[in-house]
């Protein structure tokens, strides 16, 4: 997590490993300069979008936010870039992320500027709050989970939980509606961070809202 001086604190729940301070967060020489520049254009867009630097239309329906006017191509490729880099990383922080045969598919999509369709490695987004405040400064090691029989990878950063479905199986229509849509629409369920561990019920609650 980051403190008020924007220092990156690495907190351990392992009593044999002490907490430590990193000035620049997690670092790894992962890609060449050309590849980094290729991916950074989507990072710039996502940063502006998530921090309010891009005009969007947001409608609130209780805990469900309907966001429109997102640039589907830029934001979807940003989402994919996070997933792919975590998979190829050698850092212990990302040890639970391994896309297997899907890794090359995602790499090809990124470097051909192809965001794919809504169902292609879609991500469900959950806004996280604690005591009424957005949890913008916490990042946890991503984990592999299951959601209705599909393999998922859950990341927490930027005040959101991002749950990627990495599966060759057909997604149920209701589940597909929870991903970023090619129209630029997205739905975010805002919940208390203490509930995020129960990702099965978390995801199903979002899908239940579609039935109302």
JSON list of C-alpha atoms in Angstrom, two decimals:
[
{"chain": "A", "resi": 1, "resn": "UNK", "atom": "CA", "xyz": [0.00, 0.00, 0.00]},
{"chain": "A", "resi": 2, "resn": "UNK", "atom": "CA", "xyz": [1.02, 3.65, -0.48]},
{"chain": "A", "resi": 3, "resn": "UNK", "atom": "CA", "xyz": [1.30, 6.17, 2.36]},
{"chain": "A", "resi": 4, "resn": "UNK", "atom": "CA", "xyz": [0.73, 9.95, 2.29]},
{"chain": "A", "resi": 5, "resn": "UNK", "atom": "CA", "xyz": [4.28, 10.44, 0.93]},
{"chain": "A", "resi": 6, "resn": "UNK", "atom": "CA", "xyz": [3.51, 7.97, -1.89]},
{"chain": "A", "resi": 7, "resn": "UNK", "atom": "CA", "xyz": [6.01, 5.46, -0.53]},
{"chain": "A", "resi": 8, "resn": "UNK", "atom": "CA", "xyz": [5.19, 1.86, -1.33]},
{"chain": "A", "resi": 9, "resn": "UNK", "atom": "CA", "xyz": [4.87, -0.33, 1.77]},
{"chain": "A", "resi": 10, "resn": "UNK", "atom": "CA", "xyz": [5.18, -4.07, 1.23]},
{"chain": "A", "resi": 11, "resn": "UNK", "atom": "CA", "xyz": [3.29, -5.75, 4.06]},
{"chain": "A", "resi": 12, "resn": "UNK", "atom": "CA", "xyz": [3.78, -9.42, 4.86]},
{"chain": "A", "resi": 13, "resn": "UNK", "atom": "CA", "xyz": [1.49, -11.78, 6.73]},
{"chain": "A", "resi": 14, "resn": "UNK", "atom": "CA", "xyz": [4.38, -14.24, 7.01]},
{"chain": "A", "resi": 15, "resn": "UNK", "atom": "CA", "xyz": [5.98, -13.75, 10.48]},
{"chain": "A", "resi": 16, "resn": "UNK", "atom": "CA", "xyz": [9.37, -14.82, 9.08]},
{"chain": "A", "resi": 17, "resn": "UNK", "atom": "CA", "xyz": [9.36, -11.95, 6.55]},
{"chain": "A", "resi": 18, "resn": "UNK", "atom": "CA", "xyz": [9.58, -8.36, 7.72]},
{"chain": "A", "resi": 19, "resn": "UNK", "atom": "CA", "xyz": [7.60, -5.53, 6.17]},
{"chain": "A", "resi": 20, "resn": "UNK", "atom": "CA", "xyz": [9.68, -3.32, 3.89]},
{"chain": "A", "resi": 21, "resn": "UNK", "atom": "CA", "xyz": [9.55, 0.02, 2.13]},
{"chain": "A", "resi": 22, "resn": "UNK", "atom": "CA", "xyz": [9.94, 0.47, -1.63]},
{"chain": "A", "resi": 23, "resn": "UNK", "atom": "CA", "xyz": [10.32, 3.96, -3.07]},
{"chain": "A", "resi": 24, "resn": "UNK", "atom": "CA", "xyz": [8.94, 3.09, -6.52]},
{"chain": "A", "resi": 25, "resn": "UNK", "atom": "CA", "xyz": [6.72, 0.10, -5.95]},
{"chain": "A", "resi": 26, "resn": "UNK", "atom": "CA", "xyz": [7.32, -3.19, -7.76]},
{"chain": "A", "resi": 27, "resn": "UNK", "atom": "CA", "xyz": [10.00, -3.06, -10.43]},
{"chain": "A", "resi": 28, "resn": "UNK", "atom": "CA", "xyz": [11.17, -5.51, -13.08]},
{"chain": "A", "resi": 29, "resn": "UNK", "atom": "CA", "xyz": [13.00, -5.23, -16.39]},
{"chain": "A", "resi": 30, "resn": "UNK", "atom": "CA", "xyz": [10.31, -7.01, -18.34]},
{"chain": "A", "resi": 31, "resn": "UNK", "atom": "CA", "xyz": [10.03, -5.50, -21.84]},
{"chain": "A", "resi": 32, "resn": "UNK", "atom": "CA", "xyz": [12.15, -3.59, -24.32]},
{"chain": "A", "resi": 33, "resn": "UNK", "atom": "CA", "xyz": [11.66, 0.19, -24.65]},
{"chain": "A", "resi": 34, "resn": "UNK", "atom": "CA", "xyz": [9.64, -0.20, -27.84]},
{"chain": "A", "resi": 35, "resn": "UNK", "atom": "CA", "xyz": [7.21, -2.64, -26.24]},
{"chain": "A", "resi": 36, "resn": "UNK", "atom": "CA", "xyz": [6.88, -0.50, -23.11]},
{"chain": "A", "resi": 37, "resn": "UNK", "atom": "CA", "xyz": [6.00, 2.51, -25.25]},
{"chain": "A", "resi": 38, "resn": "UNK", "atom": "CA", "xyz": [3.46, 0.46, -27.15]},
{"chain": "A", "resi": 39, "resn": "UNK", "atom": "CA", "xyz": [1.66, -0.48, -23.93]},
{"chain": "A", "resi": 40, "resn": "UNK", "atom": "CA", "xyz": [2.07, 2.86, -22.17]},
{"chain": "A", "resi": 41, "resn": "UNK", "atom": "CA", "xyz": [-0.43, 4.65, -24.42]},
{"chain": "A", "resi": 42, "resn": "UNK", "atom": "CA", "xyz": [-3.22, 2.54, -22.92]},
{"chain": "A", "resi": 43, "resn": "UNK", "atom": "CA", "xyz": [-1.88, 3.09, -19.41]},
{"chain": "A", "resi": 44, "resn": "UNK", "atom": "CA", "xyz": [-2.08, 6.85, -19.96]},
{"chain": "A", "resi": 45, "resn": "UNK", "atom": "CA", "xyz": [-5.70, 6.57, -21.05]},
{"chain": "A", "resi": 46, "resn": "UNK", "atom": "CA", "xyz": [-6.63, 4.30, -18.12]},
{"chain": "A", "resi": 47, "resn": "UNK", "atom": "CA", "xyz": [-4.93, 6.59, -15.60]},
{"chain": "A", "resi": 48, "resn": "UNK", "atom": "CA", "xyz": [-6.92, 9.59, -16.84]},
{"chain": "A", "resi": 49, "resn": "UNK", "atom": "CA", "xyz": [-10.14, 7.57, -16.92]},
{"chain": "A", "resi": 50, "resn": "UNK", "atom": "CA", "xyz": [-9.76, 6.19, -13.39]},
{"chain": "A", "resi": 51, "resn": "UNK", "atom": "CA", "xyz": [-8.69, 9.53, -11.90]},
{"chain": "A", "resi": 52, "resn": "UNK", "atom": "CA", "xyz": [-11.47, 11.56, -13.48]},
{"chain": "A", "resi": 53, "resn": "UNK", "atom": "CA", "xyz": [-9.46, 13.17, -16.27]},
{"chain": "A", "resi": 54, "resn": "UNK", "atom": "CA", "xyz": [-11.81, 11.94, -19.01]},
{"chain": "A", "resi": 55, "resn": "UNK", "atom": "CA", "xyz": [-15.45, 12.91, -19.36]},
{"chain": "A", "resi": 56, "resn": "UNK", "atom": "CA", "xyz": [-17.78, 9.98, -18.74]},
{"chain": "A", "resi": 57, "resn": "UNK", "atom": "CA", "xyz": [-21.48, 9.51, -18.11]},
{"chain": "A", "resi": 58, "resn": "UNK", "atom": "CA", "xyz": [-22.15, 7.74, -14.81]},
{"chain": "A", "resi": 59, "resn": "UNK", "atom": "CA", "xyz": [-25.56, 6.62, -13.59]},
{"chain": "A", "resi": 60, "resn": "UNK", "atom": "CA", "xyz": [-25.98, 5.20, -10.11]},
{"chain": "A", "resi": 61, "resn": "UNK", "atom": "CA", "xyz": [-28.46, 2.40, -9.40]},
{"chain": "A", "resi": 62, "resn": "UNK", "atom": "CA", "xyz": [-27.83, 1.72, -5.73]},
{"chain": "A", "resi": 63, "resn": "UNK", "atom": "CA", "xyz": [-24.44, 0.02, -5.46]},
{"chain": "A", "resi": 64, "resn": "UNK", "atom": "CA", "xyz": [-24.32, -0.48, -9.22]},
{"chain": "A", "resi": 65, "resn": "UNK", "atom": "CA", "xyz": [-22.68, 2.15, -11.40]},
{"chain": "A", "resi": 66, "resn": "UNK", "atom": "CA", "xyz": [-23.44, 2.29, -15.12]},
{"chain": "A", "resi": 67, "resn": "UNK", "atom": "CA", "xyz": [-20.54, 4.02, -16.86]},
{"chain": "A", "resi": 68, "resn": "UNK", "atom": "CA", "xyz": [-20.67, 4.96, -20.54]},
{"chain": "A", "resi": 69, "resn": "UNK", "atom": "CA", "xyz": [-18.48, 6.72, -23.13]},
{"chain": "A", "resi": 70, "resn": "UNK", "atom": "CA", "xyz": [-15.41, 4.59, -22.37]},
{"chain": "A", "resi": 71, "resn": "UNK", "atom": "CA", "xyz": [-13.04, 4.05, -25.29]},
{"chain": "A", "resi": 72, "resn": "UNK", "atom": "CA", "xyz": [-13.48, 0.28, -25.58]},
{"chain": "A", "resi": 73, "resn": "UNK", "atom": "CA", "xyz": [-10.29, -0.38, -27.53]},
{"chain": "A", "resi": 74, "resn": "UNK", "atom": "CA", "xyz": [-7.98, 1.62, -25.27]},
{"chain": "A", "resi": 75, "resn": "UNK", "atom": "CA", "xyz": [-9.41, 0.44, -21.97]},
{"chain": "A", "resi": 76, "resn": "UNK", "atom": "CA", "xyz": [-9.76, -3.20, -22.97]},
{"chain": "A", "resi": 77, "resn": "UNK", "atom": "CA", "xyz": [-6.16, -3.28, -24.20]},
{"chain": "A", "resi": 78, "resn": "UNK", "atom": "CA", "xyz": [-5.09, -1.71, -20.90]},
{"chain": "A", "resi": 79, "resn": "UNK", "atom": "CA", "xyz": [-6.91, -4.48, -19.04]},
{"chain": "A", "resi": 80, "resn": "UNK", "atom": "CA", "xyz": [-5.25, -7.14, -21.20]},
{"chain": "A", "resi": 81, "resn": "UNK", "atom": "CA", "xyz": [-1.81, -5.58, -20.73]},
{"chain": "A", "resi": 82, "resn": "UNK", "atom": "CA", "xyz": [-2.09, -5.95, -16.94]},
{"chain": "A", "resi": 83, "resn": "UNK", "atom": "CA", "xyz": [-3.11, -9.59, -17.24]},
{"chain": "A", "resi": 84, "resn": "UNK", "atom": "CA", "xyz": [-0.38, -10.49, -19.76]},
{"chain": "A", "resi": 85, "resn": "UNK", "atom": "CA", "xyz": [2.47, -8.76, -17.96]},
{"chain": "A", "resi": 86, "resn": "UNK", "atom": "CA", "xyz": [1.51, -10.43, -14.71]},
{"chain": "A", "resi": 87, "resn": "UNK", "atom": "CA", "xyz": [1.64, -13.80, -16.47]},
{"chain": "A", "resi": 88, "resn": "UNK", "atom": "CA", "xyz": [5.13, -13.28, -17.91]},
{"chain": "A", "resi": 89, "resn": "UNK", "atom": "CA", "xyz": [6.53, -11.63, -14.78]},
{"chain": "A", "resi": 90, "resn": "UNK", "atom": "CA", "xyz": [9.10, -13.45, -12.66]},
{"chain": "A", "resi": 91, "resn": "UNK", "atom": "CA", "xyz": [8.31, -11.45, -9.52]},
{"chain": "A", "resi": 92, "resn": "UNK", "atom": "CA", "xyz": [6.99, -13.52, -6.57]},
{"chain": "A", "resi": 93, "resn": "UNK", "atom": "CA", "xyz": [4.14, -11.01, -6.29]},
{"chain": "A", "resi": 94, "resn": "UNK", "atom": "CA", "xyz": [2.62, -12.42, -9.50]},
{"chain": "A", "resi": 95, "resn": "UNK", "atom": "CA", "xyz": [3.39, -16.10, -8.92]},
{"chain": "A", "resi": 96, "resn": "UNK", "atom": "CA", "xyz": [-0.29, -17.10, -9.06]},
{"chain": "A", "resi": 97, "resn": "UNK", "atom": "CA", "xyz": [-0.79, -15.77, -12.59]},
{"chain": "A", "resi": 98, "resn": "UNK", "atom": "CA", "xyz": [-0.02, -18.21, -15.39]},
{"chain": "A", "resi": 99, "resn": "UNK", "atom": "CA", "xyz": [-2.14, -18.02, -18.53]},
{"chain": "A", "resi": 100, "resn": "UNK", "atom": "CA", "xyz": [-0.70, -21.13, -20.15]},
{"chain": "A", "resi": 101, "resn": "UNK", "atom": "CA", "xyz": [-1.85, -21.47, -23.74]},
{"chain": "A", "resi": 102, "resn": "UNK", "atom": "CA", "xyz": [-3.82, -18.22, -23.43]},
{"chain": "A", "resi": 103, "resn": "UNK", "atom": "CA", "xyz": [-0.64, -16.21, -22.85]},
{"chain": "A", "resi": 104, "resn": "UNK", "atom": "CA", "xyz": [0.33, -16.11, -26.52]},
{"chain": "A", "resi": 105, "resn": "UNK", "atom": "CA", "xyz": [-3.23, -15.24, -27.53]},
{"chain": "A", "resi": 106, "resn": "UNK", "atom": "CA", "xyz": [-3.25, -12.20, -25.27]},
{"chain": "A", "resi": 107, "resn": "UNK", "atom": "CA", "xyz": [0.25, -11.15, -26.38]},
{"chain": "A", "resi": 108, "resn": "UNK", "atom": "CA", "xyz": [-0.85, -11.29, -30.01]},
{"chain": "A", "resi": 109, "resn": "UNK", "atom": "CA", "xyz": [-3.93, -9.18, -29.28]},
{"chain": "A", "resi": 110, "resn": "UNK", "atom": "CA", "xyz": [-1.83, -6.53, -27.52]},
{"chain": "A", "resi": 111, "resn": "UNK", "atom": "CA", "xyz": [0.80, -6.13, -30.21]},
{"chain": "A", "resi": 112, "resn": "UNK", "atom": "CA", "xyz": [-1.69, -6.13, -33.05]},
{"chain": "A", "resi": 113, "resn": "UNK", "atom": "CA", "xyz": [-3.84, -3.52, -31.24]},
{"chain": "A", "resi": 114, "resn": "UNK", "atom": "CA", "xyz": [-6.74, -5.95, -31.27]},
{"chain": "A", "resi": 115, "resn": "UNK", "atom": "CA", "xyz": [-8.97, -5.70, -28.16]},
{"chain": "A", "resi": 116, "resn": "UNK", "atom": "CA", "xyz": [-11.09, -8.64, -29.28]},
{"chain": "A", "resi": 117, "resn": "UNK", "atom": "CA", "xyz": [-14.75, -9.02, -28.46]},
{"chain": "A", "resi": 118, "resn": "UNK", "atom": "CA", "xyz": [-16.42, -8.43, -25.12]},
{"chain": "A", "resi": 119, "resn": "UNK", "atom": "CA", "xyz": [-16.13, -12.10, -24.13]},
{"chain": "A", "resi": 120, "resn": "UNK", "atom": "CA", "xyz": [-12.43, -12.36, -25.02]},
{"chain": "A", "resi": 121, "resn": "UNK", "atom": "CA", "xyz": [-10.69, -12.35, -21.63]},
{"chain": "A", "resi": 122, "resn": "UNK", "atom": "CA", "xyz": [-13.28, -10.02, -20.15]},
{"chain": "A", "resi": 123, "resn": "UNK", "atom": "CA", "xyz": [-12.82, -8.46, -16.73]},
{"chain": "A", "resi": 124, "resn": "UNK", "atom": "CA", "xyz": [-15.51, -7.85, -14.11]},
{"chain": "A", "resi": 125, "resn": "UNK", "atom": "CA", "xyz": [-14.80, -4.65, -12.14]},
{"chain": "A", "resi": 126, "resn": "UNK", "atom": "CA", "xyz": [-15.76, -4.10, -8.51]},
{"chain": "A", "resi": 127, "resn": "UNK", "atom": "CA", "xyz": [-15.31, -0.75, -6.79]},
{"chain": "A", "resi": 128, "resn": "UNK", "atom": "CA", "xyz": [-13.85, -1.22, -3.30]},
{"chain": "A", "resi": 129, "resn": "UNK", "atom": "CA", "xyz": [-14.63, 0.90, -0.28]},
{"chain": "A", "resi": 130, "resn": "UNK", "atom": "CA", "xyz": [-13.87, 0.69, 3.44]},
{"chain": "A", "resi": 131, "resn": "UNK", "atom": "CA", "xyz": [-15.55, 2.90, 6.03]},
{"chain": "A", "resi": 132, "resn": "UNK", "atom": "CA", "xyz": [-17.06, 4.87, 3.17]},
{"chain": "A", "resi": 133, "resn": "UNK", "atom": "CA", "xyz": [-13.72, 5.70, 1.53]},
{"chain": "A", "resi": 134, "resn": "UNK", "atom": "CA", "xyz": [-12.35, 4.39, -1.78]},
{"chain": "A", "resi": 135, "resn": "UNK", "atom": "CA", "xyz": [-9.38, 2.02, -1.32]},
{"chain": "A", "resi": 136, "resn": "UNK", "atom": "CA", "xyz": [-7.20, 3.64, -3.97]},
{"chain": "A", "resi": 137, "resn": "UNK", "atom": "CA", "xyz": [-3.78, 2.96, -2.44]},
{"chain": "A", "resi": 138, "resn": "UNK", "atom": "CA", "xyz": [-3.83, -0.78, -1.84]},
{"chain": "A", "resi": 139, "resn": "UNK", "atom": "CA", "xyz": [-2.52, -3.48, -4.16]},
{"chain": "A", "resi": 140, "resn": "UNK", "atom": "CA", "xyz": [-2.57, -7.17, -3.23]},
{"chain": "A", "resi": 141, "resn": "UNK", "atom": "CA", "xyz": [-0.93, -10.18, -4.90]},
{"chain": "A", "resi": 142, "resn": "UNK", "atom": "CA", "xyz": [-3.34, -11.44, -7.58]},
{"chain": "A", "resi": 143, "resn": "UNK", "atom": "CA", "xyz": [-4.85, -14.86, -7.04]},
{"chain": "A", "resi": 144, "resn": "UNK", "atom": "CA", "xyz": [-6.45, -17.57, -9.13]},
{"chain": "A", "resi": 145, "resn": "UNK", "atom": "CA", "xyz": [-10.05, -18.39, -8.30]},
{"chain": "A", "resi": 146, "resn": "UNK", "atom": "CA", "xyz": [-13.14, -19.98, -9.83]},
{"chain": "A", "resi": 147, "resn": "UNK", "atom": "CA", "xyz": [-16.41, -18.37, -10.81]},
{"chain": "A", "resi": 148, "resn": "UNK", "atom": "CA", "xyz": [-19.22, -20.64, -11.98]},
{"chain": "A", "resi": 149, "resn": "UNK", "atom": "CA", "xyz": [-16.71, -23.17, -13.32]},
{"chain": "A", "resi": 150, "resn": "UNK", "atom": "CA", "xyz": [-14.53, -20.63, -15.15]},
{"chain": "A", "resi": 151, "resn": "UNK", "atom": "CA", "xyz": [-10.90, -19.95, -14.22]},
{"chain": "A", "resi": 152, "resn": "UNK", "atom": "CA", "xyz": [-10.48, -16.38, -13.00]},
{"chain": "A", "resi": 153, "resn": "UNK", "atom": "CA", "xyz": [-7.60, -14.17, -11.92]},
{"chain": "A", "resi": 154, "resn": "UNK", "atom": "CA", "xyz": [-8.35, -11.50, -9.35]},
{"chain": "A", "resi": 155, "resn": "UNK", "atom": "CA", "xyz": [-6.27, -8.32, -9.06]},
{"chain": "A", "resi": 156, "resn": "UNK", "atom": "CA", "xyz": [-6.76, -5.48, -6.57]},
{"chain": "A", "resi": 157, "resn": "UNK", "atom": "CA", "xyz": [-5.34, -2.07, -7.48]},
{"chain": "A", "resi": 158, "resn": "UNK", "atom": "CA", "xyz": [-6.49, 1.47, -8.20]},
{"chain": "A", "resi": 159, "resn": "UNK", "atom": "CA", "xyz": [-9.50, 1.18, -5.91]},
{"chain": "A", "resi": 160, "resn": "UNK", "atom": "CA", "xyz": [-10.96, -1.76, -7.83]},
{"chain": "A", "resi": 161, "resn": "UNK", "atom": "CA", "xyz": [-10.98, -5.52, -7.87]},
{"chain": "A", "resi": 162, "resn": "UNK", "atom": "CA", "xyz": [-10.49, -6.76, -11.43]},
{"chain": "A", "resi": 163, "resn": "UNK", "atom": "CA", "xyz": [-11.65, -10.32, -12.04]},
{"chain": "A", "resi": 164, "resn": "UNK", "atom": "CA", "xyz": [-10.50, -11.69, -15.40]},
{"chain": "A", "resi": 165, "resn": "UNK", "atom": "CA", "xyz": [-12.19, -14.74, -16.89]},
{"chain": "A", "resi": 166, "resn": "UNK", "atom": "CA", "xyz": [-9.62, -16.82, -18.73]},
{"chain": "A", "resi": 167, "resn": "UNK", "atom": "CA", "xyz": [-11.55, -19.69, -20.20]},
{"chain": "A", "resi": 168, "resn": "UNK", "atom": "CA", "xyz": [-12.30, -21.28, -23.55]},
{"chain": "A", "resi": 169, "resn": "UNK", "atom": "CA", "xyz": [-15.78, -22.19, -22.35]},
{"chain": "A", "resi": 170, "resn": "UNK", "atom": "CA", "xyz": [-18.80, -20.18, -23.41]},
{"chain": "A", "resi": 171, "resn": "UNK", "atom": "CA", "xyz": [-19.74, -17.50, -20.87]},
{"chain": "A", "resi": 172, "resn": "UNK", "atom": "CA", "xyz": [-23.38, -17.23, -19.74]},
{"chain": "A", "resi": 173, "resn": "UNK", "atom": "CA", "xyz": [-25.10, -14.20, -21.31]},
{"chain": "A", "resi": 174, "resn": "UNK", "atom": "CA", "xyz": [-25.63, -12.54, -17.91]},
{"chain": "A", "resi": 175, "resn": "UNK", "atom": "CA", "xyz": [-21.95, -12.89, -17.08]},
{"chain": "A", "resi": 176, "resn": "UNK", "atom": "CA", "xyz": [-20.97, -11.40, -20.44]},
{"chain": "A", "resi": 177, "resn": "UNK", "atom": "CA", "xyz": [-22.97, -8.28, -19.58]},
{"chain": "A", "resi": 178, "resn": "UNK", "atom": "CA", "xyz": [-20.67, -7.62, -16.62]},
{"chain": "A", "resi": 179, "resn": "UNK", "atom": "CA", "xyz": [-17.64, -7.08, -18.89]},
{"chain": "A", "resi": 180, "resn": "UNK", "atom": "CA", "xyz": [-16.67, -3.86, -20.64]},
{"chain": "A", "resi": 181, "resn": "UNK", "atom": "CA", "xyz": [-18.89, -3.66, -23.72]},
{"chain": "A", "resi": 182, "resn": "UNK", "atom": "CA", "xyz": [-17.83, -2.74, -27.25]},
{"chain": "A", "resi": 183, "resn": "UNK", "atom": "CA", "xyz": [-20.34, 0.14, -26.98]},
{"chain": "A", "resi": 184, "resn": "UNK", "atom": "CA", "xyz": [-18.15, 1.71, -24.28]},
{"chain": "A", "resi": 185, "resn": "UNK", "atom": "CA", "xyz": [-20.49, 0.79, -21.45]},
{"chain": "A", "resi": 186, "resn": "UNK", "atom": "CA", "xyz": [-19.33, -0.83, -18.23]},
{"chain": "A", "resi": 187, "resn": "UNK", "atom": "CA", "xyz": [-20.97, -1.78, -14.94]},
{"chain": "A", "resi": 188, "resn": "UNK", "atom": "CA", "xyz": [-19.17, -1.53, -11.62]},
{"chain": "A", "resi": 189, "resn": "UNK", "atom": "CA", "xyz": [-20.56, -3.00, -8.41]},
{"chain": "A", "resi": 190, "resn": "UNK", "atom": "CA", "xyz": [-19.35, -1.00, -5.39]},
{"chain": "A", "resi": 191, "resn": "UNK", "atom": "CA", "xyz": [-18.90, -3.12, -2.28]},
{"chain": "A", "resi": 192, "resn": "UNK", "atom": "CA", "xyz": [-17.09, -3.22, 1.04]},
{"chain": "A", "resi": 193, "resn": "UNK", "atom": "CA", "xyz": [-13.55, -4.55, 0.65]},
{"chain": "A", "resi": 194, "resn": "UNK", "atom": "CA", "xyz": [-14.04, -7.01, 3.50]},
{"chain": "A", "resi": 195, "resn": "UNK", "atom": "CA", "xyz": [-16.39, -9.00, 1.27]},
{"chain": "A", "resi": 196, "resn": "UNK", "atom": "CA", "xyz": [-13.99, -9.43, -1.65]},
{"chain": "A", "resi": 197, "resn": "UNK", "atom": "CA", "xyz": [-12.68, -12.83, -0.54]},
{"chain": "A", "resi": 198, "resn": "UNK", "atom": "CA", "xyz": [-16.06, -14.37, -1.28]},
{"chain": "A", "resi": 199, "resn": "UNK", "atom": "CA", "xyz": [-15.66, -13.83, -5.01]},
{"chain": "A", "resi": 200, "resn": "UNK", "atom": "CA", "xyz": [-18.29, -16.45, -5.91]},
{"chain": "A", "resi": 201, "resn": "UNK", "atom": "CA", "xyz": [-21.10, -14.58, -4.13]},
{"chain": "A", "resi": 202, "resn": "UNK", "atom": "CA", "xyz": [-19.62, -11.23, -5.16]},
{"chain": "A", "resi": 203, "resn": "UNK", "atom": "CA", "xyz": [-19.87, -12.15, -8.83]},
{"chain": "A", "resi": 204, "resn": "UNK", "atom": "CA", "xyz": [-23.27, -13.74, -8.51]},
{"chain": "A", "resi": 205, "resn": "UNK", "atom": "CA", "xyz": [-24.67, -10.64, -6.81]},
{"chain": "A", "resi": 206, "resn": "UNK", "atom": "CA", "xyz": [-23.62, -8.57, -9.79]},
{"chain": "A", "resi": 207, "resn": "UNK", "atom": "CA", "xyz": [-25.30, -11.00, -12.15]},
{"chain": "A", "resi": 208, "resn": "UNK", "atom": "CA", "xyz": [-28.45, -11.06, -9.99]},
{"chain": "A", "resi": 209, "resn": "UNK", "atom": "CA", "xyz": [-28.80, -7.31, -10.47]},
{"chain": "A", "resi": 210, "resn": "UNK", "atom": "CA", "xyz": [-29.29, -7.95, -14.19]},
{"chain": "A", "resi": 211, "resn": "UNK", "atom": "CA", "xyz": [-32.37, -10.04, -13.44]},
{"chain": "A", "resi": 212, "resn": "UNK", "atom": "CA", "xyz": [-34.17, -7.24, -11.65]}
]
